[in-house]
Amino acid sequence: MKALAIENLLGGQQVIAAVQNPRTFEQALQGKACSCILLKFGDLQTLAPNVQTAHRCGKHVMVYLDSLNGIARDSSGMAYLASLGVEAAATTKPQLLETIGRSGLLAVQSMFVIDSTALSLGIESLQKHRVQLAIVMPGCVPVEVFSQIRGQTRTQLLAGGLVRTERDLRNALTKGAKGIITGNRELW
């Protein structure tokens, strides 16, 4: 996918709604400040109707592979997600990124930057897999972390985790993030 696909995923917005259950999914569908929903729940029975509902409401769909049930983490599973209309898939498992990308989905690497080693390994993975979009977690890491990732990769960044307020959103954008992922309904 081209970098333009990332802009389309965000739809001119800076917030992606992270939803954990059907109740928050329904609330995210009403969100005016987000054009994309990150589904952090679902299985073979619920995923297709949720994706269809999101699309009817004008929302793009990214799934968090690590929390889906019943979907194989192989080419068939990724092809199934693509056939449903899912646009992007995020994971903490770098070995899945190429499989995701080959299916036509935007592959998104989630990076837990808990120390210098995690940062170095994350950057290596972004370089190796030529990842176009990554979620830096927690989103409140120092600006130097965002600068180091941007300086060593061509990866566009989202801030996720512990991004709870408008101020957190502005700080993330100032650091160079394209947007944020948050479960805080007030920011949707």
C-alpha positions as a printed Julia matrix, in Angstrom:
188×3 Matrix{Float64}:
   0.0     0.0    0.0
   1.07    3.53  -0.64
   1.57    6.23   1.99
  -1.65    7.79   0.7
  -3.5     4.81   2.14
  -2.43    5.97   5.59
  -3.96    9.37   4.99
  -7.14    7.7    3.74
  -7.25    5.51   6.84
  -7.16    8.6    9.03
  -9.68   10.35   6.77
  -8.36   13.8    7.6
  -8.81   13.16  11.31
  -6.18   12.69  14.0
  -7.99   10.25  16.27
  -8.54    6.51  15.9
 -11.08    5.1   18.36
  -9.81    1.98  20.15
 -12.78   -0.2   21.06
 -12.7    -3.15  23.45
 -16.28   -4.39  23.35
 -19.65   -4.01  21.56
 -20.75   -1.11  23.79
 -17.71    1.05  23.0
 -17.95    0.01  19.34
 -21.47    1.48  19.18
 -20.21    4.67  20.82
 -17.29    4.97  18.37
 -19.68    4.76  15.44
 -21.14    8.07  16.64
 -17.73    9.74  17.07
 -17.31   12.89  15.0
 -13.53   13.24  15.51
 -12.59    9.78  14.26
 -12.98    8.21  10.84
 -11.24    4.97  11.81
 -12.01    2.39  14.47
  -9.44   -0.01  15.91
 -11.32   -3.2   16.77
  -9.64   -4.83  19.75
 -12.28   -7.53  20.08
 -14.08   -9.91  17.77
 -14.18  -13.38  16.31
 -15.44  -15.21  13.23
 -19.06  -14.57  14.23
 -18.9   -10.87  15.05
 -16.18   -9.43  12.84
 -18.05   -9.37   9.51
 -21.17   -7.59  10.83
 -19.04   -5.12  12.8
 -16.95   -4.23   9.75
 -20.11   -3.81   7.65
 -21.68   -1.59  10.31
 -18.56    0.54  10.59
 -18.44    1.03   6.82
 -22.13    1.96   6.69
 -21.33    4.65   9.28
 -18.45    5.94   7.16
 -15.68    4.51   9.38
 -12.53    2.73   8.27
 -11.55   -0.41  10.17
  -8.22   -1.48  11.61
  -8.08   -4.68  13.64
  -5.72   -5.52  16.47
  -4.73   -9.07  15.53
  -3.34   -9.93  18.95
  -6.82   -9.72  20.5
  -9.0   -11.34  17.82
 -10.27  -14.87  18.35
 -10.6   -17.58  15.72
  -8.68  -15.78  12.97
  -5.55  -17.6   11.8
  -2.39  -15.5   11.72
  -1.51  -16.77   8.25
  -2.17  -15.78   4.63
  -5.66  -17.3    4.69
  -6.62  -15.41   7.84
  -5.31  -12.14   6.43
  -7.1   -12.76   3.1
 -10.3   -13.34   5.07
  -9.87  -10.01   6.88
  -9.24   -8.24   3.58
 -12.34   -9.88   2.06
 -14.41   -8.42   4.9
 -13.22   -4.91   4.04
 -10.77   -4.49   6.9
  -8.23   -1.87   5.76
  -5.4    -2.37   8.26
  -4.14   -4.89  10.8
  -1.95   -4.05  13.79
   0.21   -6.49  15.74
   3.09   -6.6   18.19
   4.47   -9.61  16.31
   6.89   -8.44  13.6
   6.92  -11.85  11.91
   3.29  -11.26  10.84
   3.9    -7.93   9.09
   4.85   -9.37   5.7
   1.87  -11.74   5.72
  -0.42   -8.83   6.52
   1.07   -6.69   3.77
   0.86   -9.42   1.13
  -2.89   -9.68   1.75
  -3.44   -6.06   0.72
  -3.99   -4.84   4.27
  -1.95   -1.99   5.66
   0.48   -3.66   8.1
   0.83   -1.72  11.34
   3.48   -2.58  13.91
   2.68   -1.9   17.56
   5.81   -1.02  19.52
   5.99   -1.06  23.32
   8.88    1.33  24.0
   9.63    0.42  27.6
  13.4     0.95  27.45
  16.34    1.58  25.11
  16.55   -2.06  24.08
  12.88   -2.18  23.1
  13.35    1.03  21.11
  16.39   -0.35  19.25
  14.67   -3.64  18.48
  11.55   -1.81  17.36
  13.52    0.38  14.98
  15.32   -2.67  13.58
  11.97   -4.33  12.94
  10.54   -1.25  11.25
  13.59   -1.11   8.98
  13.64   -4.83   8.22
   9.96   -5.06   7.36
   9.7    -1.61   5.74
   6.68   -0.8    7.88
   4.73    2.24   6.7
   2.81    2.82   9.93
   3.61    2.04  13.57
   1.88    2.61  16.88
   4.29    3.89  19.52
   3.19    2.85  23.0
   2.85    4.42  25.36
   2.03    7.53  23.4
   3.45    9.7   26.17
   7.07    8.67  25.56
   9.54   11.57  25.27
   9.83   13.49  22.01
  13.34   12.05  21.57
  11.83    8.59  21.06
   9.64    9.82  18.2
  12.6    11.75  16.77
  14.85    8.7   16.89
  12.29    6.49  15.14
  11.56    9.13  12.48
  15.28    9.77  12.01
  16.1     6.1   11.38
  13.01    4.97   9.43
  10.49    6.2    6.92
   7.67    4.93   9.09
   4.77    7.19   9.94
   3.77    7.09  13.57
   0.65    6.98  15.71
   0.72    7.48  19.47
  -1.21    4.89  21.45
  -1.7     4.1   25.1
  -1.96    6.69  27.86
  -3.2     9.31  25.41
  -6.19   10.5   27.37
  -6.67   14.25  26.94
  -6.68   16.98  24.3
  -3.32   18.04  25.7
  -1.96   14.49  25.18
  -3.27   14.63  21.61
  -1.54   17.96  20.92
   1.69   16.7   22.51
   1.66   13.59  20.32
   1.15   15.66  17.18
   3.94   18.02  18.23
   6.24   15.01  18.61
   5.55   14.06  15.01
   2.74   11.53  15.32
   0.19   11.51  12.48
  -2.52   10.86  15.02
  -3.47    9.0   18.15
  -5.26    5.82  19.12
  -7.36    6.19  22.24
 -10.12    4.51  24.14
 -11.19    7.85  25.62
 -14.65    8.48  24.16
 -14.35   12.23  24.84
 -11.69   12.44  22.11
 -13.71   10.53  19.49
